[in-house]
Amino acid sequence: MNVYSTICPGCNFGCGLYIRENGKVEVDFRKSSPANAGKLCRFGMSLSRLYSPVKSMVDGKETALPEAAKEAAKRISASKGSTAFLSFGNTTCEELLAFQKLAEPYLCTGANFEALPKDTYQTLSVGIPYSEIEVAKHIVLFIDPYEQYPLIVRRLLSAKKREAKITSVWWKDLPLADENIRPADVSKLKLTKDSLVIADFHPLSDVEQVMNVLSLAGNAGAKITFLKPFVNSTGAYIISKDAKQKSLGQLVEDINKGTIKTLFCLESDPYGIIPQETLGKLTNLIIQTGQAGALTTKANVVIAHEPLYKKKGTLINNEGRASALGGAGTNGLEALGIVAGTKFEFDPLHESVKKMLGISAVDEFTIPKYERPQYGAVQASAKPIEAKNALVSVYNPFMWYGLADDNDFVELNLGMVRALKLLKGGNIRIKSNGSSIEKKFKVSPVQDNILLTGKRLGIEKGTLTPVEVSR
Amino acid sequence: MMQKGEMYVGWSTKEDVRKRGGSGGLVTSVLAAALEKKLVDAVVVLKKMNEFEAVPVITSDVNEVLNSAGSLHSVPSNFAKLIANKNLKVALPAKGCDVRGIIEQGKRSAINLDNTFVLGLNCGGSMHPVMTREMLEVMYKIKPEDVHVEEIEKGKLIFETRDGKEHAITIDELEEKGYGRRENCRYCTIKIPNNADLACGNWGVTGDLAGKATFVEINSEKGARLLQNAVDAGYVQLQKPDEKGVAARAKIKGAMEGLSKKWKDKVFVPLDNKLEYFRKELENCIDCGACKSVCPTCSCGDVSKCTEFHYRGDAYKMSMYHLVRFLHLADSCIGCGQCSDVCPVDIPLARLYRRFANSMQEELKYEPGMDLRKPPYFEAKLEV
């Protein structure tokens, strides 16, 4: 029986767990893990569904990894500079370092750093230790911790036991919040230097909102920490600090313009993140991955290797904590080497990762020391919601991975139910951009005129989509 | 041939196992002998990951058994779910709550108890590994990495560091400060697992053998076969315990059970507003289902009443999932605390389940997981 000590790929929280291969993939609880004490959220408990095996393919025909990688290299070469390389950070630092060499002409981590002040890069990349959350006096949440980053809830509750005040700036009242402020009323928020702001940063983040949050915290001298949705987002950002990066928006624009015709995705499934009509314009979609996903059946080339839990390498979580994966697999590096026309050895890459972090060994119980520079004034802008009704997408691990969850409903408040005369057990009709869908609904303490969804409904355009609603 | 009810003091005949294993390495050697002599096809052992954690694995490799971690206080293991529905002929070490879980799975036809050899381990309680690391730094002022050996003796939790120094603090003091054993271990009354085939531990080992041998009591015919097999295979040596040892063991058991009863009264203080208490404790639930997945008395699988009656889109103040589980566990909860351990939002689930189970099980005079005499009241699977 094989047991792997690993990290949950659901987000960048860094939750430790065991994967046991016992005829099928089983999840077990790694109770010594410093990030999560072995506890897992609904996504972590679903990992056996996520880790479905994948096979290397070229144009729908099964092949071996080296052949798929050689074919990818051929197609990239033939594309004559019209290839983009995308990795959200769902793999090891060692693979990301190798990938960066390959992706030099057009690297996309998904994050829109170009639109944000340079001196905020480190703040956006590396968060604060979770232990600091537990001792904060005033915590301000710009996330829904229950849906988006559930393992932070226990840290917040621990802070509450120490008499911290928790303010939520969200579209729904949160049970653990002492004060609930709606996003449109953010001017009512009172921050001090004792406040700790918790927000998130991802490829679909609204840059203006990120700047607003940075500005609010910066002006008050408050601490700020950003949570991130991919298992090694922090590692990806640290590694790419000095690299030229393109934003997701830029990538979409370049594909639409036809300047990018081939897209190479490393452990990143852009389904639902890049519009389907945009992906349809590509001549070649090449995916290197360890598990089957929405696009592996549609990609022109699939380079399949071991899943994350079997890999050898380093991951860095939101806190900046480095952890070693418990596997021995380096097929990902082998494949990248074939694509790049070189050979990537694990050991030198691992040494570079340690050097970058200023550590002599990867120890998950000790967080490396990071510079946490102050950033200068950030230009804030207030962007009011113009629509009468809006659908808010609450990005969570199930959405990023396109994995089914028990959430085929939208949340809305009782006022909307009464105004639309919705029936218990019935549906609400939602229209947007000429599309119409019917969904079950859940009554929650949500802001007037807002619908919340933790599922991709197919009608949304970004985080906040103006909609019309009826019975 | 050995008989049920007999008691022995014994140790491994293998020097390296004696050195590495606790209390003379008897348990490790009995498991290895069971595998080698094909009494079983597989054995469950703990594979050590660090000083504070080990992961249970099922193995058929005798050397893996001989090199296993033994028992660790900071490993709140959960073996019943590991072996359930696998149709194994298996031997395994088990704390009292593990034994109870295995018996409950047996009642629900998920484990064939005739093919399951259970070596019960005396248990005064286990600790959570993350809390243990914090306790070492805060209370003992030592680095967790420096710990070499841990032991509980005379009411003290003792850590020996690599420099050979012993660091001891009474468990009472640790628990007053919020450290020490997991909450459910404090009020658990199964200290010597007489519900297992063998009950093994260091209580009652006296004189020169103290720390070098294991006291073992045979609780079943299967237990007698298991121990006899180890002797016949030349893996263990036994001798009769002295009367002083037998008396000391009974005295420790009695004292620990008394302490557990006091803890039970301390934890389960009467509530003024029960509904509001339960609603408030459950308000942060994120519907992960981890509590059900680890529950050693649950054998329902993915399709079960608690999940089928529950829909995340419901807006009930307390979910049907929890209400069904309260009902289900009122007769079946063994108080192992696995649910609390894995709850991602730190709901004290074991305490909530025990609030129902304590009164129900007292009323019915029914202790789940202790024997096969009674079926679970709400879950009897009648064979047609």
PDB file of N, CA and C in Angstrom, chain A residues 1 3-5 18 20 22 26 28-34 37-42 45 146-147 150-151 153-154 157 175-176 363-365 405-409 424 440-444, chain B residues 47 49-50 52-58 76 82 86 128-130 133 145 280 283-290 293-294 310-316 338 340-346:
ATOM      1  N   MET A   1       0.849  -1.192   0.000  1.00  0.00           N
ATOM      2  CA  MET A   1       0.000   0.000   0.000  1.00  0.00           C
ATOM      3  C   MET A   1       0.886   1.244   0.000  1.00  0.00           C
ATOM      4  N   VAL A   3       1.451   5.183   0.571  1.00  0.00           N
ATOM      5  CA  VAL A   3       0.897   6.346   1.263  1.00  0.00           C
ATOM      6  C   VAL A   3       1.805   7.536   0.976  1.00  0.00           C
ATOM      7  N   TYR A   4       1.200   8.636   0.541  1.00  0.00           N
ATOM      8  CA  TYR A   4       1.971   9.833   0.219  1.00  0.00           C
ATOM      9  C   TYR A   4       1.584  10.956   1.173  1.00  0.00           C
ATOM     10  N   SER A   5       2.592  11.577   1.744  1.00  0.00           N
ATOM     11  CA  SER A   5       2.368  12.762   2.570  1.00  0.00           C
ATOM     12  C   SER A   5       2.366  13.943   1.614  1.00  0.00           C
ATOM     13  N   TYR A  18      -2.724  12.964   3.757  1.00  0.00           N
ATOM     14  CA  TYR A  18      -2.147  11.764   3.161  1.00  0.00           C
ATOM     15  C   TYR A  18      -3.046  11.308   2.028  1.00  0.00           C
ATOM     16  N   ARG A  20      -3.671   7.814   0.149  1.00  0.00           N
ATOM     17  CA  ARG A  20      -3.384   6.390   0.251  1.00  0.00           C
ATOM     18  C   ARG A  20      -3.904   5.716  -1.017  1.00  0.00           C
ATOM     19  N   ASN A  22      -5.008   2.538  -2.541  1.00  0.00           N
ATOM     20  CA  ASN A  22      -5.450   1.242  -2.033  1.00  0.00           C
ATOM     21  C   ASN A  22      -6.462   0.668  -3.029  1.00  0.00           C
ATOM     22  N   GLU A  26      -7.479   7.197  -1.704  1.00  0.00           N
ATOM     23  CA  GLU A  26      -8.171   7.511  -0.443  1.00  0.00           C
ATOM     24  C   GLU A  26      -7.471   8.686   0.231  1.00  0.00           C
ATOM     25  N   ASP A  28      -6.529  10.650   3.704  1.00  0.00           N
ATOM     26  CA  ASP A  28      -6.436  10.483   5.160  1.00  0.00           C
ATOM     27  C   ASP A  28      -5.908  11.788   5.755  1.00  0.00           C
ATOM     28  N   PHE A  29      -6.095  11.950   7.027  1.00  0.00           N
ATOM     29  CA  PHE A  29      -5.867  13.236   7.680  1.00  0.00           C
ATOM     30  C   PHE A  29      -4.455  13.299   8.268  1.00  0.00           C
ATOM     31  N   ARG A  30      -3.662  14.292   7.831  1.00  0.00           N
ATOM     32  CA  ARG A  30      -2.293  14.440   8.343  1.00  0.00           C
ATOM     33  C   ARG A  30      -2.340  15.436   9.503  1.00  0.00           C
ATOM     34  N   LYS A  31      -2.557  14.869  10.694  1.00  0.00           N
ATOM     35  CA  LYS A  31      -2.886  15.719  11.839  1.00  0.00           C
ATOM     36  C   LYS A  31      -1.712  16.567  12.339  1.00  0.00           C
ATOM     37  N   SER A  32      -0.498  16.267  11.900  1.00  0.00           N
ATOM     38  CA  SER A  32       0.641  17.077  12.345  1.00  0.00           C
ATOM     39  C   SER A  32       0.879  18.269  11.420  1.00  0.00           C
ATOM     40  N   SER A  33       0.095  18.396  10.379  1.00  0.00           N
ATOM     41  CA  SER A  33       0.341  19.479   9.424  1.00  0.00           C
ATOM     42  C   SER A  33       0.122  20.849  10.077  1.00  0.00           C
ATOM     43  N   PRO A  34       1.134  21.733  10.036  1.00  0.00           N
ATOM     44  CA  PRO A  34       1.002  23.009  10.750  1.00  0.00           C
ATOM     45  C   PRO A  34      -0.048  23.950  10.170  1.00  0.00           C
ATOM     46  N   ALA A  37      -3.684  21.275  10.744  1.00  0.00           N
ATOM     47  CA  ALA A  37      -3.824  20.253  11.793  1.00  0.00           C
ATOM     48  C   ALA A  37      -4.552  19.008  11.251  1.00  0.00           C
ATOM     49  N   GLY A  38      -4.395  18.770   9.968  1.00  0.00           N
ATOM     50  CA  GLY A  38      -4.995  17.581   9.357  1.00  0.00           C
ATOM     51  C   GLY A  38      -6.417  17.785   8.876  1.00  0.00           C
ATOM     52  N   LYS A  39      -7.002  18.912   9.197  1.00  0.00           N
ATOM     53  CA  LYS A  39      -8.413  19.143   8.859  1.00  0.00           C
ATOM     54  C   LYS A  39      -8.537  19.525   7.382  1.00  0.00           C
ATOM     55  N   LEU A  40      -9.629  19.100   6.765  1.00  0.00           N
ATOM     56  CA  LEU A  40      -9.820  19.357   5.338  1.00  0.00           C
ATOM     57  C   LEU A  40     -11.207  19.921   5.076  1.00  0.00           C
ATOM     58  N   CYS A  41     -11.316  20.741   4.043  1.00  0.00           N
ATOM     59  CA  CYS A  41     -12.623  21.299   3.693  1.00  0.00           C
ATOM     60  C   CYS A  41     -13.364  20.336   2.754  1.00  0.00           C
ATOM     61  N   ARG A  42     -14.488  20.767   2.245  1.00  0.00           N
ATOM     62  CA  ARG A  42     -15.294  19.912   1.378  1.00  0.00           C
ATOM     63  C   ARG A  42     -14.514  19.522   0.121  1.00  0.00           C
ATOM     64  N   MET A  45     -11.934  16.878   0.954  1.00  0.00           N
ATOM     65  CA  MET A  45     -12.597  15.592   1.136  1.00  0.00           C
ATOM     66  C   MET A  45     -13.015  14.981  -0.211  1.00  0.00           C
ATOM     67  N   TYR A 146     -16.025  30.844   4.528  1.00  0.00           N
ATOM     68  CA  TYR A 146     -16.676  29.528   4.534  1.00  0.00           C
ATOM     69  C   TYR A 146     -16.651  28.866   3.154  1.00  0.00           C
ATOM     70  N   GLU A 147     -16.857  29.684   2.117  1.00  0.00           N
ATOM     71  CA  GLU A 147     -16.948  29.133   0.760  1.00  0.00           C
ATOM     72  C   GLU A 147     -15.606  29.105   0.051  1.00  0.00           C
ATOM     73  N   PRO A 150     -12.022  27.733   3.438  1.00  0.00           N
ATOM     74  CA  PRO A 150     -12.664  27.297   4.684  1.00  0.00           C
ATOM     75  C   PRO A 150     -11.722  27.043   5.859  1.00  0.00           C
ATOM     76  N   LEU A 151     -10.461  26.687   5.574  1.00  0.00           N
ATOM     77  CA  LEU A 151      -9.575  26.391   6.707  1.00  0.00           C
ATOM     78  C   LEU A 151      -9.150  27.636   7.465  1.00  0.00           C
ATOM     79  N   VAL A 153     -11.374  29.629   8.662  1.00  0.00           N
ATOM     80  CA  VAL A 153     -12.459  29.877   9.630  1.00  0.00           C
ATOM     81  C   VAL A 153     -11.981  29.575  11.053  1.00  0.00           C
ATOM     82  N   ARG A 154     -11.275  28.456  11.243  1.00  0.00           N
ATOM     83  CA  ARG A 154     -10.860  28.101  12.607  1.00  0.00           C
ATOM     84  C   ARG A 154      -9.834  29.099  13.162  1.00  0.00           C
ATOM     85  N   LEU A 157     -11.982  31.992  14.254  1.00  0.00           N
ATOM     86  CA  LEU A 157     -12.695  31.674  15.502  1.00  0.00           C
ATOM     87  C   LEU A 157     -11.736  31.700  16.687  1.00  0.00           C
ATOM     88  N   PRO A 175     -21.754  34.279   9.841  1.00  0.00           N
ATOM     89  CA  PRO A 175     -22.007  33.938  11.246  1.00  0.00           C
ATOM     90  C   PRO A 175     -20.902  34.391  12.198  1.00  0.00           C
ATOM     91  N   LEU A 176     -19.657  34.340  11.744  1.00  0.00           N
ATOM     92  CA  LEU A 176     -18.573  34.672  12.690  1.00  0.00           C
ATOM     93  C   LEU A 176     -18.271  36.162  12.776  1.00  0.00           C
ATOM     94  N   ASP A 363      11.594  22.889   5.547  1.00  0.00           N
ATOM     95  CA  ASP A 363      11.048  22.423   6.821  1.00  0.00           C
ATOM     96  C   ASP A 363       9.675  23.079   6.992  1.00  0.00           C
ATOM     97  N   GLU A 364       8.631  22.273   6.925  1.00  0.00           N
ATOM     98  CA  GLU A 364       7.292  22.872   6.944  1.00  0.00           C
ATOM     99  C   GLU A 364       6.930  23.500   8.288  1.00  0.00           C
ATOM    100  N   PHE A 365       7.731  23.226   9.314  1.00  0.00           N
ATOM    101  CA  PHE A 365       7.420  23.800  10.629  1.00  0.00           C
ATOM    102  C   PHE A 365       8.073  25.171  10.849  1.00  0.00           C
ATOM    103  N   ASP A 405     -20.017  20.114  -7.283  1.00  0.00           N
ATOM    104  CA  ASP A 405     -20.236  20.269  -5.849  1.00  0.00           C
ATOM    105  C   ASP A 405     -21.747  20.269  -5.618  1.00  0.00           C
ATOM    106  N   ASP A 406     -22.119  20.061  -4.367  1.00  0.00           N
ATOM    107  CA  ASP A 406     -23.537  20.043  -4.014  1.00  0.00           C
ATOM    108  C   ASP A 406     -24.015  21.488  -3.826  1.00  0.00           C
ATOM    109  N   ASN A 407     -24.005  22.268  -4.902  1.00  0.00           N
ATOM    110  CA  ASN A 407     -24.375  23.685  -4.751  1.00  0.00           C
ATOM    111  C   ASN A 407     -25.097  24.199  -5.997  1.00  0.00           C
ATOM    112  N   ASP A 408     -26.033  23.431  -6.467  1.00  0.00           N
ATOM    113  CA  ASP A 408     -26.744  23.833  -7.672  1.00  0.00           C
ATOM    114  C   ASP A 408     -27.894  24.779  -7.311  1.00  0.00           C
ATOM    115  N   PHE A 409     -27.528  25.891  -6.718  1.00  0.00           N
ATOM    116  CA  PHE A 409     -28.533  26.884  -6.308  1.00  0.00           C
ATOM    117  C   PHE A 409     -27.867  28.248  -6.243  1.00  0.00           C
ATOM    118  N   LYS A 424     -41.305  28.166  -2.351  1.00  0.00           N
ATOM    119  CA  LYS A 424     -40.366  27.261  -1.673  1.00  0.00           C
ATOM    120  C   LYS A 424     -40.222  25.984  -2.507  1.00  0.00           C
ATOM    121  N   LYS A 440     -32.488  26.651  -8.610  1.00  0.00           N
ATOM    122  CA  LYS A 440     -33.045  26.597  -7.263  1.00  0.00           C
ATOM    123  C   LYS A 440     -32.436  27.741  -6.459  1.00  0.00           C
ATOM    124  N   PHE A 441     -33.053  28.074  -5.366  1.00  0.00           N
ATOM    125  CA  PHE A 441     -32.502  29.175  -4.571  1.00  0.00           C
ATOM    126  C   PHE A 441     -32.472  28.785  -3.095  1.00  0.00           C
ATOM    127  N   LYS A 442     -31.569  29.459  -2.394  1.00  0.00           N
ATOM    128  CA  LYS A 442     -31.440  29.271  -0.947  1.00  0.00           C
ATOM    129  C   LYS A 442     -31.613  30.640  -0.298  1.00  0.00           C
ATOM    130  N   VAL A 443     -32.411  30.690   0.722  1.00  0.00           N
ATOM    131  CA  VAL A 443     -32.618  31.968   1.400  1.00  0.00           C
ATOM    132  C   VAL A 443     -31.516  32.178   2.434  1.00  0.00           C
ATOM    133  N   SER A 444     -30.780  33.260   2.267  1.00  0.00           N
ATOM    134  CA  SER A 444     -29.650  33.575   3.161  1.00  0.00           C
ATOM    135  C   SER A 444     -29.670  35.075   3.443  1.00  0.00           C
TER     136      SER A 444
ATOM    137  N   LYS B  47       3.303   3.698  10.299  1.00  0.00           N
ATOM    138  CA  LYS B  47       4.537   4.082   9.625  1.00  0.00           C
ATOM    139  C   LYS B  47       4.886   5.477  10.147  1.00  0.00           C
ATOM    140  N   MET B  49       6.127   9.100  10.551  1.00  0.00           N
ATOM    141  CA  MET B  49       6.437  10.205   9.654  1.00  0.00           C
ATOM    142  C   MET B  49       7.370  11.198  10.353  1.00  0.00           C
ATOM    143  N   ASN B  50       7.124  11.446  11.639  1.00  0.00           N
ATOM    144  CA  ASN B  50       8.023  12.253  12.461  1.00  0.00           C
ATOM    145  C   ASN B  50       7.749  11.868  13.913  1.00  0.00           C
ATOM    146  N   PHE B  52       5.981  13.030  16.031  1.00  0.00           N
ATOM    147  CA  PHE B  52       4.637  13.296  16.516  1.00  0.00           C
ATOM    148  C   PHE B  52       3.539  12.764  15.613  1.00  0.00           C
ATOM    149  N   GLU B  53       3.938  12.084  14.590  1.00  0.00           N
ATOM    150  CA  GLU B  53       2.894  11.530  13.735  1.00  0.00           C
ATOM    151  C   GLU B  53       3.352  10.292  12.993  1.00  0.00           C
ATOM    152  N   ALA B  54       2.414   9.375  12.871  1.00  0.00           N
ATOM    153  CA  ALA B  54       2.622   8.170  12.079  1.00  0.00           C
ATOM    154  C   ALA B  54       1.337   7.924  11.312  1.00  0.00           C
ATOM    155  N   VAL B  55       1.466   7.270  10.185  1.00  0.00           N
ATOM    156  CA  VAL B  55       0.278   7.008   9.371  1.00  0.00           C
ATOM    157  C   VAL B  55       0.037   5.496   9.344  1.00  0.00           C
ATOM    158  N   PRO B  56      -1.205   5.062   9.583  1.00  0.00           N
ATOM    159  CA  PRO B  56      -1.463   3.628   9.557  1.00  0.00           C
ATOM    160  C   PRO B  56      -1.420   3.062   8.145  1.00  0.00           C
ATOM    161  N   VAL B  57      -0.754   1.931   7.992  1.00  0.00           N
ATOM    162  CA  VAL B  57      -0.717   1.257   6.684  1.00  0.00           C
ATOM    163  C   VAL B  57      -1.025  -0.228   6.884  1.00  0.00           C
ATOM    164  N   ILE B  58      -1.584  -0.819   5.866  1.00  0.00           N
ATOM    165  CA  ILE B  58      -1.859  -2.258   5.884  1.00  0.00           C
ATOM    166  C   ILE B  58      -0.716  -2.925   5.123  1.00  0.00           C
ATOM    167  N   PRO B  76      -3.576   9.954  17.362  1.00  0.00           N
ATOM    168  CA  PRO B  76      -4.948   9.478  17.598  1.00  0.00           C
ATOM    169  C   PRO B  76      -5.440   8.682  16.386  1.00  0.00           C
ATOM    170  N   LEU B  82     -10.173   2.114   8.499  1.00  0.00           N
ATOM    171  CA  LEU B  82      -9.117   1.701   7.576  1.00  0.00           C
ATOM    172  C   LEU B  82      -9.336   0.276   7.064  1.00  0.00           C
ATOM    173  N   LYS B  86     -12.986  -4.216   3.491  1.00  0.00           N
ATOM    174  CA  LYS B  86     -11.837  -4.674   2.685  1.00  0.00           C
ATOM    175  C   LYS B  86     -11.710  -6.192   2.720  1.00  0.00           C
ATOM    176  N   HIS B 128      -3.258  15.475  20.417  1.00  0.00           N
ATOM    177  CA  HIS B 128      -3.195  15.937  19.030  1.00  0.00           C
ATOM    178  C   HIS B 128      -1.769  16.400  18.733  1.00  0.00           C
ATOM    179  N   PRO B 129      -1.205  15.986  17.574  1.00  0.00           N
ATOM    180  CA  PRO B 129       0.199  16.310  17.308  1.00  0.00           C
ATOM    181  C   PRO B 129       0.509  17.808  17.240  1.00  0.00           C
ATOM    182  N   VAL B 130      -0.391  18.612  16.684  1.00  0.00           N
ATOM    183  CA  VAL B 130      -0.109  20.056  16.598  1.00  0.00           C
ATOM    184  C   VAL B 130      -0.086  20.666  18.005  1.00  0.00           C
ATOM    185  N   ARG B 133       3.169  19.737  19.836  1.00  0.00           N
ATOM    186  CA  ARG B 133       4.329  20.589  19.482  1.00  0.00           C
ATOM    187  C   ARG B 133       4.270  21.910  20.236  1.00  0.00           C
ATOM    188  N   GLU B 145      11.768  19.162  17.905  1.00  0.00           N
ATOM    189  CA  GLU B 145      12.727  18.351  17.140  1.00  0.00           C
ATOM    190  C   GLU B 145      13.712  17.643  18.067  1.00  0.00           C
ATOM    191  N   LYS B 280     -25.867  27.217  17.865  1.00  0.00           N
ATOM    192  CA  LYS B 280     -24.689  28.089  17.865  1.00  0.00           C
ATOM    193  C   LYS B 280     -23.411  27.294  17.546  1.00  0.00           C
ATOM    194  N   GLU B 283     -23.229  26.484  13.767  1.00  0.00           N
ATOM    195  CA  GLU B 283     -23.482  27.529  12.763  1.00  0.00           C
ATOM    196  C   GLU B 283     -22.323  27.700  11.770  1.00  0.00           C
ATOM    197  N   ASN B 284     -21.136  27.262  12.148  1.00  0.00           N
ATOM    198  CA  ASN B 284     -20.003  27.433  11.232  1.00  0.00           C
ATOM    199  C   ASN B 284     -19.751  26.217  10.343  1.00  0.00           C
ATOM    200  N   CYS B 285     -20.596  25.207  10.447  1.00  0.00           N
ATOM    201  CA  CYS B 285     -20.406  23.980   9.661  1.00  0.00           C
ATOM    202  C   CYS B 285     -20.311  24.313   8.171  1.00  0.00           C
ATOM    203  N   ILE B 286     -19.325  23.708   7.484  1.00  0.00           N
ATOM    204  CA  ILE B 286     -19.167  23.972   6.043  1.00  0.00           C
ATOM    205  C   ILE B 286     -19.574  22.761   5.198  1.00  0.00           C
ATOM    206  N   ASP B 287     -20.244  21.803   5.805  1.00  0.00           N
ATOM    207  CA  ASP B 287     -20.762  20.643   5.057  1.00  0.00           C
ATOM    208  C   ASP B 287     -19.670  19.820   4.385  1.00  0.00           C
ATOM    209  N   CYS B 288     -18.539  19.661   5.043  1.00  0.00           N
ATOM    210  CA  CYS B 288     -17.454  18.899   4.402  1.00  0.00           C
ATOM    211  C   CYS B 288     -17.689  17.398   4.490  1.00  0.00           C
ATOM    212  N   GLY B 289     -18.440  16.959   5.517  1.00  0.00           N
ATOM    213  CA  GLY B 289     -18.709  15.531   5.681  1.00  0.00           C
ATOM    214  C   GLY B 289     -17.571  14.756   6.309  1.00  0.00           C
ATOM    215  N   ALA B 290     -16.525  15.451   6.774  1.00  0.00           N
ATOM    216  CA  ALA B 290     -15.373  14.744   7.349  1.00  0.00           C
ATOM    217  C   ALA B 290     -15.771  13.954   8.594  1.00  0.00           C
ATOM    218  N   SER B 293     -17.125  10.735   7.561  1.00  0.00           N
ATOM    219  CA  SER B 293     -16.151   9.863   6.899  1.00  0.00           C
ATOM    220  C   SER B 293     -15.224   9.184   7.906  1.00  0.00           C
ATOM    221  N   VAL B 294     -14.936   9.854   9.021  1.00  0.00           N
ATOM    222  CA  VAL B 294     -14.029   9.230  10.005  1.00  0.00           C
ATOM    223  C   VAL B 294     -14.777   8.438  11.073  1.00  0.00           C
ATOM    224  N   HIS B 310     -30.277  15.647   3.498  1.00  0.00           N
ATOM    225  CA  HIS B 310     -29.648  16.961   3.591  1.00  0.00           C
ATOM    226  C   HIS B 310     -29.404  17.545   2.208  1.00  0.00           C
ATOM    227  N   TYR B 311     -29.656  18.830   2.074  1.00  0.00           N
ATOM    228  CA  TYR B 311     -29.355  19.547   0.826  1.00  0.00           C
ATOM    229  C   TYR B 311     -28.759  20.884   1.236  1.00  0.00           C
ATOM    230  N   ARG B 312     -27.634  21.232   0.616  1.00  0.00           N
ATOM    231  CA  ARG B 312     -26.960  22.471   1.024  1.00  0.00           C
ATOM    232  C   ARG B 312     -27.802  23.697   0.732  1.00  0.00           C
ATOM    233  N   GLY B 313     -28.747  23.545  -0.167  1.00  0.00           N
ATOM    234  CA  GLY B 313     -29.616  24.664  -0.485  1.00  0.00           C
ATOM    235  C   GLY B 313     -30.712  24.887   0.554  1.00  0.00           C
ATOM    236  N   ASP B 314     -30.868  23.951   1.488  1.00  0.00           N
ATOM    237  CA  ASP B 314     -31.850  24.154   2.563  1.00  0.00           C
ATOM    238  C   ASP B 314     -31.379  25.268   3.483  1.00  0.00           C
ATOM    239  N   ALA B 315     -32.330  25.971   4.052  1.00  0.00           N
ATOM    240  CA  ALA B 315     -31.953  27.090   4.919  1.00  0.00           C
ATOM    241  C   ALA B 315     -32.361  26.831   6.368  1.00  0.00           C
ATOM    242  N   TYR B 316     -32.377  25.566   6.765  1.00  0.00           N
ATOM    243  CA  TYR B 316     -32.750  25.244   8.148  1.00  0.00           C
ATOM    244  C   TYR B 316     -31.702  25.801   9.111  1.00  0.00           C
ATOM    245  N   GLN B 338     -12.793  11.315  16.970  1.00  0.00           N
ATOM    246  CA  GLN B 338     -12.239  11.492  15.626  1.00  0.00           C
ATOM    247  C   GLN B 338     -12.951  12.630  14.897  1.00  0.00           C
ATOM    248  N   SER B 340     -14.261  15.386  16.117  1.00  0.00           N
ATOM    249  CA  SER B 340     -13.744  16.690  16.559  1.00  0.00           C
ATOM    250  C   SER B 340     -12.360  16.940  15.967  1.00  0.00           C
ATOM    251  N   ASP B 341     -11.541  15.894  15.917  1.00  0.00           N
ATOM    252  CA  ASP B 341     -10.179  16.033  15.392  1.00  0.00           C
ATOM    253  C   ASP B 341     -10.169  16.577  13.970  1.00  0.00           C
ATOM    254  N   VAL B 342     -11.095  16.098  13.148  1.00  0.00           N
ATOM    255  CA  VAL B 342     -11.019  16.449  11.724  1.00  0.00           C
ATOM    256  C   VAL B 342     -11.932  17.608  11.332  1.00  0.00           C
ATOM    257  N   CYS B 343     -12.722  18.114  12.255  1.00  0.00           N
ATOM    258  CA  CYS B 343     -13.643  19.196  11.885  1.00  0.00           C
ATOM    259  C   CYS B 343     -12.854  20.447  11.492  1.00  0.00           C
ATOM    260  N   PRO B 344     -13.022  20.922  10.254  1.00  0.00           N
ATOM    261  CA  PRO B 344     -12.211  22.058   9.798  1.00  0.00           C
ATOM    262  C   PRO B 344     -12.565  23.373  10.465  1.00  0.00           C
ATOM    263  N   VAL B 345     -13.725  23.443  11.125  1.00  0.00           N
ATOM    264  CA  VAL B 345     -14.075  24.693  11.808  1.00  0.00           C
ATOM    265  C   VAL B 345     -14.143  24.477  13.322  1.00  0.00           C
ATOM    266  N   ASP B 346     -13.494  23.425  13.774  1.00  0.00           N
ATOM    267  CA  ASP B 346     -13.311  23.167  15.214  1.00  0.00           C
ATOM    268  C   ASP B 346     -14.614  23.068  16.007  1.00  0.00           C
TER     269      ASP B 346
END
